[in-house]
Amino acid sequence: MIMTKKKLYLETHGCQMNVHDSEKAISILAESGYEATADPLDADLVLLNTCMVREKAARKVYTRIADIRNQLREVTPTRQLPLFGVMGCVAQSEAERLFERSRDVRLVIGTQSVGRLPELVGQIESGFPRAIDVRLTRDAEFVDLDAGARQTPHVAFVTITEGCNKFCSFCIVPFTRGRERSRRADNIVEETRALAREGYLEVHLLGQNVNSYGLSGRFHGSFPREGTPLPAAGEGEITFARLLDRVARESGLPRIKYTTSYPRDFDEEVLRVMDSHENLCEWIHLPAQSGSDRILRAMRRGYTAREYLAKIEAIRASQRDYAITGDIIVGFPGETEEDFARTLELVATTRYDGLYIFNYSPRPRTPAAAYEDSVPEPVKAERFLRLQELQRRVQKERYERYLDRTVEVLVEGRSARSAADLTGHTRTQKVVNFPGDPELIGRLVRVRITRANPNSLYGTLIRESL
Ligand code: SAH
Ligand code: F3S
């Protein structure tokens, strides 16, 4: 009997963690006979993987679903509608409300339930009108992903922690992704080894706050697939620094990156480990959020500007030339001109290679959403532009340092701008474009930088380096 495959259309919004969750969903659903399609009109199952950390995404989900449905009605009026499902933060946060507010949504998958997708889809296939799992538990397991099931061809993501216990007052992540859990080191190391065997040259270790890896003292293994025994309990204490050391030694990968570091927990031990392994890339993403101690306190970040800058100094004083990137929120409730001036100072002192600037916007259930004294939108917008302008000046100098230098680039594809150019990233996470043969895609090469643009570098190929 020939089984026709069912088609899955999955749309991903938001951060790398969402992208990675989508890969997990695709891989898991492949086991239930679904194959991915890029055309929503061709799909039996339409999943929207959503993010609401930095945007008001819930409304977007409803609009997007209505769009797809209307398009379908127009193009193939007689065709049965696909099964619509929502996953990610919006699913976690809206839960049953999604059913109430959209009659099309029949499946809601919380952030810890991706591993249960086949079961939930199965419930609907066997006649249930709706299926939902938005449980958040301290013991949720991790979904292991086979190297061959990756959706990203050159850079692979590997989860090391999920959830967050920090409860920064502006942030919805602890509510949408639950308490922090650390994945067993053996599972992580094994996954990175498998990726290296598969030919991957770069891996990003992912966690909301990688530095607290292992600190909860509990480790979790794989999400139990049907018929597999539950994994053994965790293997005891291991810190992020030791995990990095193990991955650097045991994975066989030439390039290892990780995000995100948390300033208070980022320590000398991590720096020492980074200094001592060539394959740990020279890039540290260390979000400050603000340069004002008053605002940092209101944000519940647990450090002062001076303490943050001391970490930056330690990084600059270490043996390797690291690129530091960060996040800043402008217009947090109560932020005065004086507070903002401290942020400008911190950014000028740190000299980031890249900075993500966000206008503060209240997120449901977070403490800051109830804070009074909100900053008027035009003031936020004006501060945003001032900070952007400062960063643009700093960044220009940071990028110009690369002129006439030769850098290692992982070639990831053709440049979107010019057909003759290839594009990739440096070890310090900068985009480099250069003319070259598409045969080089997927390889590490050495490029001499001839031009520094505001957000990218341009150069000429010297040679393949591996
Ligand atoms: N530790 C996480 C942070 C998640 S949120 C990580 O791994 O990246 C990513 C960034 O979004 C934060 O650093 C913050 O700068 C921004 N952000 C979070 N909540 C926000 C809000 N309510 N308004 C504006 N920006 C926000
Ligand atoms: Fe959010 Fe703060 Fe955790 S920004 S993800 S609560 S470290």
Coordinates of C-alpha atoms and ligand atoms in Angstrom, one line a residue:
M1 CA 0.0 0.0 0.0
I2 CA 1.3 3.4 -0.9
M3 CA 0.8 5.9 1.9
T4 CA 0.6 9.5 0.8
K5 CA 2.3 11.7 3.2
K6 CA 0.4 14.4 5.0
K7 CA 1.6 17.9 4.6
L8 CA 2.7 20.2 7.4
Y9 CA 3.1 24.0 7.0
L10 CA 4.9 25.6 9.9
E11 CA 5.5 29.3 10.2
T12 CA 8.0 30.5 12.8
H13 CA 8.2 33.9 14.5
G14 CA 10.6 35.0 17.1
C15 CA 13.9 33.9 18.5
Q16 CA 16.3 31.1 17.8
M17 CA 14.6 29.0 20.5
N18 CA 11.4 29.2 18.5
V19 CA 13.3 28.3 15.3
H20 CA 14.7 25.3 17.1
D21 CA 11.3 24.3 18.5
S22 CA 10.0 24.3 15.0
E23 CA 12.7 21.9 13.9
K24 CA 11.8 19.6 16.7
A25 CA 8.1 19.8 15.7
I26 CA 8.9 19.0 12.1
S27 CA 11.1 16.1 13.1
I28 CA 8.6 14.6 15.6
L29 CA 5.7 15.0 13.1
A30 CA 7.7 13.2 10.4
E31 CA 7.3 10.1 12.6
S32 CA 3.6 10.5 12.3
G33 CA 3.8 10.7 8.5
Y34 CA 3.9 14.5 8.0
E35 CA 6.3 16.1 5.6
A36 CA 6.9 19.8 5.5
T37 CA 5.6 22.1 2.8
A38 CA 6.3 25.7 2.1
D39 CA 2.8 26.3 0.8
P40 CA 0.0 26.8 3.4
L41 CA -2.6 26.2 0.7
D42 CA -1.2 22.7 0.3
A43 CA -1.2 21.7 3.9
D44 CA -3.2 19.3 6.0
L45 CA -1.8 20.8 9.2
V46 CA -0.9 24.5 9.6
L47 CA 1.1 25.4 12.7
L48 CA 2.0 28.9 13.8
N49 CA 4.9 29.0 16.2
T50 CA 4.7 32.4 17.8
C51 CA 6.6 34.8 20.0
M52 CA 5.4 37.5 22.3
V53 CA 8.6 38.4 24.1
R54 CA 9.1 41.6 22.2
E55 CA 5.8 42.1 20.4
K56 CA 2.1 41.9 20.8
A57 CA 1.8 38.7 18.9
A58 CA -1.5 37.3 19.9
R59 CA -3.6 39.5 17.6
K60 CA -1.2 38.6 14.7
V61 CA -1.9 34.9 15.1
Y62 CA -5.7 35.5 14.6
T63 CA -5.1 37.6 11.6
R64 CA -2.7 35.2 10.1
I65 CA -5.0 32.3 10.5
A66 CA -7.9 34.2 9.0
D67 CA -5.6 35.2 6.1
I68 CA -4.7 31.6 5.3
R69 CA -8.3 30.5 5.6
N70 CA -9.6 33.2 3.3
Q71 CA -6.9 32.5 0.7
L72 CA -7.9 28.8 0.8
R73 CA -11.6 29.6 0.4
E74 CA -10.7 31.7 -2.6
V75 CA -8.3 29.3 -4.3
T76 CA -9.8 25.9 -3.5
P77 CA -13.3 26.5 -2.1
T78 CA -14.2 22.8 -2.0
R79 CA -11.1 21.7 -0.2
Q80 CA -11.4 20.7 3.4
L81 CA -9.8 23.3 5.7
P82 CA -6.5 22.2 7.2
L83 CA -6.1 21.6 10.9
F84 CA -4.9 24.9 12.5
G85 CA -2.6 24.8 15.5
V86 CA -0.8 27.4 17.5
M87 CA 2.5 26.7 19.4
G88 CA 5.1 28.9 21.2
C89 CA 4.6 31.7 23.7
V90 CA 1.2 32.7 22.4
A91 CA -0.1 29.2 22.8
Q92 CA 1.2 29.0 26.3
S93 CA -0.1 32.4 27.3
E94 CA -3.5 32.4 25.6
A95 CA -4.3 28.7 26.0
E96 CA -8.1 28.0 25.8
R97 CA -8.7 31.6 24.8
L98 CA -7.3 30.7 21.4
F99 CA -10.3 28.3 20.9
E100 CA -12.7 31.0 22.0
R101 CA -11.4 33.7 19.9
S102 CA -10.8 31.8 16.7
R103 CA -13.1 29.0 15.6
D104 CA -10.4 27.7 13.2
V105 CA -7.9 26.9 15.9
R106 CA -8.2 23.3 17.0
L107 CA -4.8 22.5 18.4
V108 CA -2.9 24.4 21.1
I109 CA 0.6 23.2 22.0
G110 CA 2.4 24.9 24.9
T111 CA 6.1 25.5 25.0
Q112 CA 6.9 22.3 27.0
S113 CA 4.6 20.1 24.9
V114 CA 6.3 19.9 21.5
G115 CA 7.2 16.3 22.3
R116 CA 3.5 15.4 22.6
L117 CA 2.5 16.8 19.1
P118 CA 1.9 13.4 17.5
E119 CA -0.4 12.4 20.4
L120 CA -2.3 15.6 20.2
V121 CA -2.6 15.5 16.4
G122 CA -3.7 11.9 16.8
Q123 CA -6.5 12.9 19.2
I124 CA -7.9 15.2 16.5
E125 CA -7.5 12.6 13.7
S126 CA -9.4 10.2 15.8
G127 CA -12.4 12.5 16.1
F128 CA -11.9 14.9 19.0
P129 CA -12.8 18.4 18.0
R130 CA -9.9 20.0 19.8
A131 CA -6.7 19.2 21.6
I132 CA -4.6 21.2 24.0
D133 CA -1.6 20.8 26.2
V134 CA -0.2 23.9 28.0
R135 CA 1.1 22.2 31.1
L136 CA 4.2 23.7 32.6
T137 CA 6.1 21.5 35.0
R138 CA 9.5 21.6 36.7
D139 CA 10.2 18.1 35.3
A140 CA 9.4 18.5 31.6
E141 CA 11.9 16.6 29.6
F142 CA 13.9 17.8 26.5
V143 CA 13.2 16.8 23.0
D144 CA 16.4 15.2 21.5
L145 CA 16.8 16.1 17.8
D146 CA 18.6 13.8 15.3
A147 CA 21.4 15.5 13.4
G148 CA 19.7 14.5 10.1
A149 CA 16.4 16.2 11.1
R150 CA 17.8 19.7 11.2
Q151 CA 16.1 22.5 9.2
T152 CA 19.2 24.7 9.3
P153 CA 21.8 23.4 6.9
H154 CA 25.1 24.9 8.2
V155 CA 24.5 26.1 11.8
A156 CA 22.8 23.8 14.3
F157 CA 21.1 24.8 17.5
V158 CA 21.4 22.7 20.6
T159 CA 19.3 23.4 23.7
I160 CA 21.1 23.3 27.0
T161 CA 18.5 24.9 29.3
E162 CA 14.9 25.8 28.9
G163 CA 12.8 28.3 30.9
C164 CA 14.1 30.9 33.3
N165 CA 14.0 31.6 37.0
K166 CA 15.2 35.2 36.9
F167 CA 11.8 37.0 36.6
C168 CA 13.2 40.2 35.3
S169 CA 10.2 42.5 35.9
F170 CA 9.6 43.2 32.2
C171 CA 10.0 39.7 30.8
I172 CA 7.3 37.2 29.9
V173 CA 9.7 34.2 29.4
P174 CA 9.4 32.8 32.9
F175 CA 5.6 32.6 32.4
T176 CA 5.7 31.2 28.8
R177 CA 8.6 28.8 29.1
G178 CA 8.3 27.9 32.8
R179 CA 10.9 27.2 35.4
E180 CA 14.5 26.7 34.3
R181 CA 15.6 23.1 33.6
S182 CA 19.0 21.9 32.6
R183 CA 19.5 19.2 30.0
R184 CA 21.8 16.4 30.9
A185 CA 25.3 17.1 29.9
D186 CA 25.7 13.6 28.3
N187 CA 22.8 14.3 26.0
I188 CA 24.1 17.7 25.0
V189 CA 27.6 16.3 24.3
E190 CA 26.2 13.4 22.4
E191 CA 24.1 15.7 20.2
T192 CA 27.1 17.9 19.4
R193 CA 29.2 14.9 18.5
A194 CA 26.4 13.6 16.2
L195 CA 26.2 17.0 14.5
A196 CA 30.0 17.0 14.0
R197 CA 29.8 13.5 12.4
E198 CA 27.0 14.8 10.2
G199 CA 29.3 17.5 8.9
Y200 CA 28.1 20.5 10.8
L201 CA 30.9 23.0 11.5
E202 CA 29.1 25.3 13.9
V203 CA 26.7 24.8 16.8
H204 CA 24.9 27.3 19.0
L205 CA 24.2 26.2 22.5
L206 CA 20.9 27.8 23.5
G207 CA 19.5 28.9 26.9
Q208 CA 17.7 31.9 28.2
N209 CA 20.5 32.3 30.7
V210 CA 23.2 29.8 29.9
N211 CA 25.3 30.7 32.9
S212 CA 22.8 29.2 35.3
Y213 CA 23.2 25.8 33.6
G214 CA 23.1 23.1 36.2
L215 CA 22.6 25.4 39.1
S216 CA 19.2 24.2 39.9
G217 CA 20.9 20.9 40.7
R218 CA 18.5 18.9 38.6
F219 CA 19.1 17.5 35.2
H220 CA 16.6 16.3 32.7
G221 CA 16.9 13.9 29.9
S222 CA 15.0 13.2 26.7
F223 CA 11.3 13.6 26.2
P224 CA 10.1 10.0 26.4
R225 CA 9.0 8.8 23.0
E226 CA 6.4 6.2 23.0
G227 CA 7.7 2.8 24.2
T228 CA 11.0 4.2 25.4
P229 CA 11.9 3.8 29.1
L230 CA 12.2 7.0 31.1
P231 CA 15.7 8.3 31.2
A232 CA 17.8 7.8 34.3
A233 CA 18.0 10.7 36.9
G234 CA 20.6 13.4 36.4
E235 CA 24.3 12.9 36.8
G236 CA 25.1 15.5 39.4
E237 CA 26.7 18.9 39.5
I238 CA 28.2 20.4 36.4
T239 CA 28.5 24.2 35.8
F240 CA 28.2 26.0 32.5
A241 CA 31.9 26.5 32.3
R242 CA 32.5 22.7 32.7
L243 CA 29.8 22.0 30.1
L244 CA 31.5 24.3 27.7
D245 CA 34.8 22.7 28.4
R246 CA 33.3 19.3 27.7
V247 CA 31.7 20.3 24.5
A248 CA 34.9 22.0 23.3
R249 CA 36.9 18.9 24.0
E250 CA 34.5 16.2 23.1
S251 CA 32.4 17.4 20.2
G252 CA 35.0 17.6 17.5
L253 CA 33.3 20.8 16.2
P254 CA 35.5 23.7 14.9
R255 CA 33.1 26.5 15.9
I256 CA 30.9 26.6 19.1
K257 CA 28.9 29.7 20.0
Y258 CA 26.3 30.2 22.7
T259 CA 23.6 32.6 23.8
T260 CA 22.5 34.2 26.2
S261 CA 24.9 35.1 29.0
Y262 CA 23.5 36.7 32.1
P263 CA 25.7 39.5 33.4
R264 CA 25.5 38.6 37.1
D265 CA 26.3 35.0 36.6
F266 CA 28.9 35.4 33.8
D267 CA 32.1 34.5 35.6
E268 CA 35.8 34.3 35.3
E269 CA 35.7 30.5 35.0
V270 CA 33.7 30.8 31.8
L271 CA 36.2 33.3 30.5
R272 CA 39.1 31.0 31.4
V273 CA 37.5 28.1 29.6
M274 CA 36.8 30.2 26.6
D275 CA 40.4 31.5 26.5
S276 CA 41.7 27.9 26.5
H277 CA 39.8 26.4 23.6
E278 CA 40.2 27.6 20.1
N279 CA 36.9 26.2 19.0
L280 CA 34.9 28.3 21.5
C281 CA 34.2 31.4 19.3
E282 CA 35.2 34.9 20.3
W283 CA 31.6 36.2 20.7
I284 CA 29.8 37.0 23.9
H285 CA 26.2 38.2 24.0
L286 CA 25.8 39.9 27.4
P287 CA 22.6 42.0 27.6
A288 CA 22.8 45.0 30.0
Q289 CA 19.2 46.3 29.5
S290 CA 20.0 49.7 31.1
G291 CA 22.9 51.7 32.4
S292 CA 21.0 53.2 35.3
D293 CA 21.2 51.5 38.7
R294 CA 17.7 52.8 39.6
I295 CA 16.2 51.2 36.4
L296 CA 18.3 48.0 36.8
R297 CA 16.8 47.7 40.3
A298 CA 13.3 48.2 39.0
M299 CA 14.0 45.7 36.3
R300 CA 15.2 43.2 39.0
R301 CA 18.3 42.5 37.1
G302 CA 20.5 41.9 40.2
Y303 CA 23.5 43.9 39.2
T304 CA 24.6 47.5 39.0
A305 CA 26.1 49.3 36.0
R306 CA 29.5 49.3 37.6
E307 CA 29.3 45.5 38.2
Y308 CA 28.3 45.0 34.5
L309 CA 31.2 47.1 33.3
A310 CA 33.6 45.2 35.6
K311 CA 32.6 42.0 33.6
I312 CA 33.2 43.9 30.3
E313 CA 36.6 44.9 31.6
A314 CA 37.4 41.3 32.5
I315 CA 36.4 40.2 29.0
R316 CA 38.6 43.0 27.4
A317 CA 41.5 42.0 29.6
S318 CA 41.4 38.4 28.7
Q319 CA 43.7 36.7 26.2
R320 CA 41.4 36.7 23.2
D321 CA 39.8 39.6 21.2
Y322 CA 36.1 39.1 21.9
A323 CA 33.2 40.7 20.2
I324 CA 30.6 41.7 22.7
T325 CA 26.9 42.2 21.8
G326 CA 24.0 43.3 24.0
D327 CA 20.4 44.2 24.4
I328 CA 19.0 47.5 25.8
I329 CA 15.5 48.4 26.6
V330 CA 14.6 52.1 26.3
G331 CA 11.7 53.8 28.0
F332 CA 11.2 51.4 30.9
P333 CA 8.6 52.8 33.3
G334 CA 10.0 55.7 35.2
E335 CA 13.1 56.1 33.0
T336 CA 14.2 59.8 33.2
E337 CA 16.5 61.7 31.0
E338 CA 19.2 61.2 33.7
D339 CA 18.7 57.4 33.7
F340 CA 18.9 57.4 29.9
A341 CA 22.1 59.4 30.0
R342 CA 23.6 56.5 32.1
T343 CA 22.5 54.0 29.4
L344 CA 24.3 56.1 26.8
E345 CA 27.4 56.1 29.0
L346 CA 27.3 52.4 29.5
V347 CA 27.0 51.8 25.8
A348 CA 29.8 54.2 24.9
T349 CA 32.1 52.5 27.5
T350 CA 31.3 49.0 26.5
R351 CA 31.8 49.5 22.8
Y352 CA 29.5 46.8 21.6
D353 CA 30.1 45.1 18.2
G354 CA 26.3 44.9 17.9
L355 CA 23.3 46.1 20.0
Y356 CA 19.7 45.1 19.9
I357 CA 17.6 48.1 21.1
F358 CA 14.0 47.6 22.2
N359 CA 11.3 50.0 23.0
Y360 CA 9.8 48.9 26.3
S361 CA 6.4 47.5 25.9
P362 CA 4.3 45.9 28.8
R363 CA 3.8 42.1 28.7
P364 CA 0.9 40.4 30.4
R365 CA 1.4 39.1 33.9
T366 CA 4.8 40.7 34.3
P367 CA 5.3 43.0 37.3
A368 CA 6.4 45.9 35.2
A369 CA 3.1 45.9 33.3
A370 CA 1.6 47.3 36.5
Y371 CA 4.2 50.0 37.0
E372 CA 3.0 53.5 36.7
D373 CA 4.9 56.4 35.2
S374 CA 5.2 55.0 31.7
V375 CA 7.4 56.9 29.3
P376 CA 5.4 58.6 26.5
E377 CA 5.9 56.9 23.1
P378 CA 7.5 59.9 21.4
V379 CA 10.1 60.1 24.2
K380 CA 10.8 56.4 23.8
A381 CA 11.2 56.8 20.0
E382 CA 13.5 59.8 20.4
R383 CA 15.7 58.0 23.0
F384 CA 15.7 54.9 20.7
L385 CA 17.1 57.0 17.9
R386 CA 19.7 58.7 20.0
L387 CA 21.0 55.4 21.3
Q388 CA 20.9 54.0 17.8
E389 CA 23.0 56.9 16.5
L390 CA 25.6 56.4 19.3
Q391 CA 25.8 52.7 18.6
R392 CA 26.1 53.4 14.8
R393 CA 29.2 55.5 15.5
V394 CA 30.7 52.9 17.9
Q395 CA 29.9 50.1 15.5
K396 CA 31.5 51.8 12.6
E397 CA 34.8 51.8 14.4
R398 CA 34.4 48.3 15.7
Y399 CA 33.8 47.1 12.1
E400 CA 36.6 49.2 10.6
R401 CA 39.1 47.3 12.9
Y402 CA 38.5 44.4 10.5
L403 CA 39.9 46.2 7.5
D404 CA 42.9 44.4 6.0
R405 CA 42.5 41.5 8.5
T406 CA 41.9 38.0 7.4
V407 CA 39.0 36.3 9.1
E408 CA 37.5 32.8 9.1
V409 CA 34.1 32.6 7.6
L410 CA 31.6 29.8 7.6
V411 CA 30.0 30.1 4.1
E412 CA 26.2 29.8 4.6
G413 CA 24.8 30.6 1.1
R414 CA 24.6 33.1 -1.7
S415 CA 24.2 36.7 -0.7
A416 CA 20.7 38.1 -1.1
R417 CA 22.1 41.3 -2.5
S418 CA 24.3 40.1 -5.3
A419 CA 24.2 36.8 -7.2
A420 CA 28.0 36.8 -7.5
D421 CA 28.6 37.0 -3.8
L422 CA 28.5 34.4 -1.1
T423 CA 27.6 35.2 2.5
G424 CA 28.5 33.8 5.9
H425 CA 29.5 34.7 9.5
T426 CA 32.8 35.2 11.2
R427 CA 33.6 33.6 14.5
T428 CA 32.6 36.9 16.1
Q429 CA 29.1 36.7 14.5
K430 CA 29.6 39.3 11.8
V431 CA 28.1 38.9 8.3
V432 CA 30.8 38.7 5.6
N433 CA 30.0 38.9 1.9
F434 CA 32.6 38.0 -0.8
P435 CA 32.7 36.9 -4.4
G436 CA 33.1 33.2 -4.6
D437 CA 32.1 29.8 -6.1
P438 CA 28.9 28.4 -4.7
E439 CA 30.8 25.1 -4.2
L440 CA 32.2 26.8 -1.1
I441 CA 28.8 26.8 0.6
G442 CA 29.0 24.8 3.8
R443 CA 32.8 25.2 4.2
L444 CA 35.1 27.3 6.3
V445 CA 37.2 29.8 4.3
R446 CA 39.6 32.6 5.0
V447 CA 38.5 36.1 3.7
R448 CA 40.5 39.3 3.7
I449 CA 38.3 42.2 4.6
T450 CA 38.4 45.1 2.2
R451 CA 35.3 47.1 3.1
A452 CA 33.4 47.7 6.4
N453 CA 29.7 48.5 6.0
P454 CA 27.5 49.5 9.0
N455 CA 26.2 45.9 9.6
S456 CA 28.4 43.7 7.4
L457 CA 31.9 43.2 6.1
Y458 CA 33.1 42.7 2.5
G459 CA 36.2 41.0 1.4
T460 CA 38.0 38.7 -1.0
L461 CA 38.6 35.0 -0.7
I462 CA 42.1 34.0 0.4
R463 CA 41.7 30.3 0.6
E464 CA 39.7 27.5 2.0
S465 CA 40.8 26.9 5.6
L466 CA 39.4 23.4 6.1
Ligands
SAH1 N1 17.7 35.8 28.3 C1 16.9 35.9 27.1 C2 16.2 37.2 27.0 C3 14.9 36.9 26.4 S1 14.1 38.3 25.8 C4 17.7 35.6 25.9 O1 18.2 34.5 25.8 O2 17.8 36.3 25.0 C5 15.3 39.0 24.7 C6 15.3 40.5 24.8 O3 14.1 41.1 24.6 C7 15.7 40.9 26.3 O4 17.1 40.9 26.5 C8 15.1 42.3 26.3 O5 16.1 43.3 25.9 C9 14.0 42.3 25.3 N2 12.7 42.3 26.0 C10 12.2 41.4 26.8 N3 11.0 41.8 27.3 C11 10.8 43.0 26.8 C12 9.7 44.0 27.0 N4 8.7 43.8 27.7 N5 9.8 45.2 26.3 C13 10.9 45.4 25.5 N6 11.9 44.5 25.3 C14 11.9 43.4 26.0
F3S2 FE1 13.8 37.1 30.7 FE2 15.4 38.0 32.5 FE3 15.1 35.4 32.1 S1 15.2 38.8 30.4 S2 14.6 35.2 30.0 S3 13.6 36.8 32.9 S4 17.0 36.5 32.4

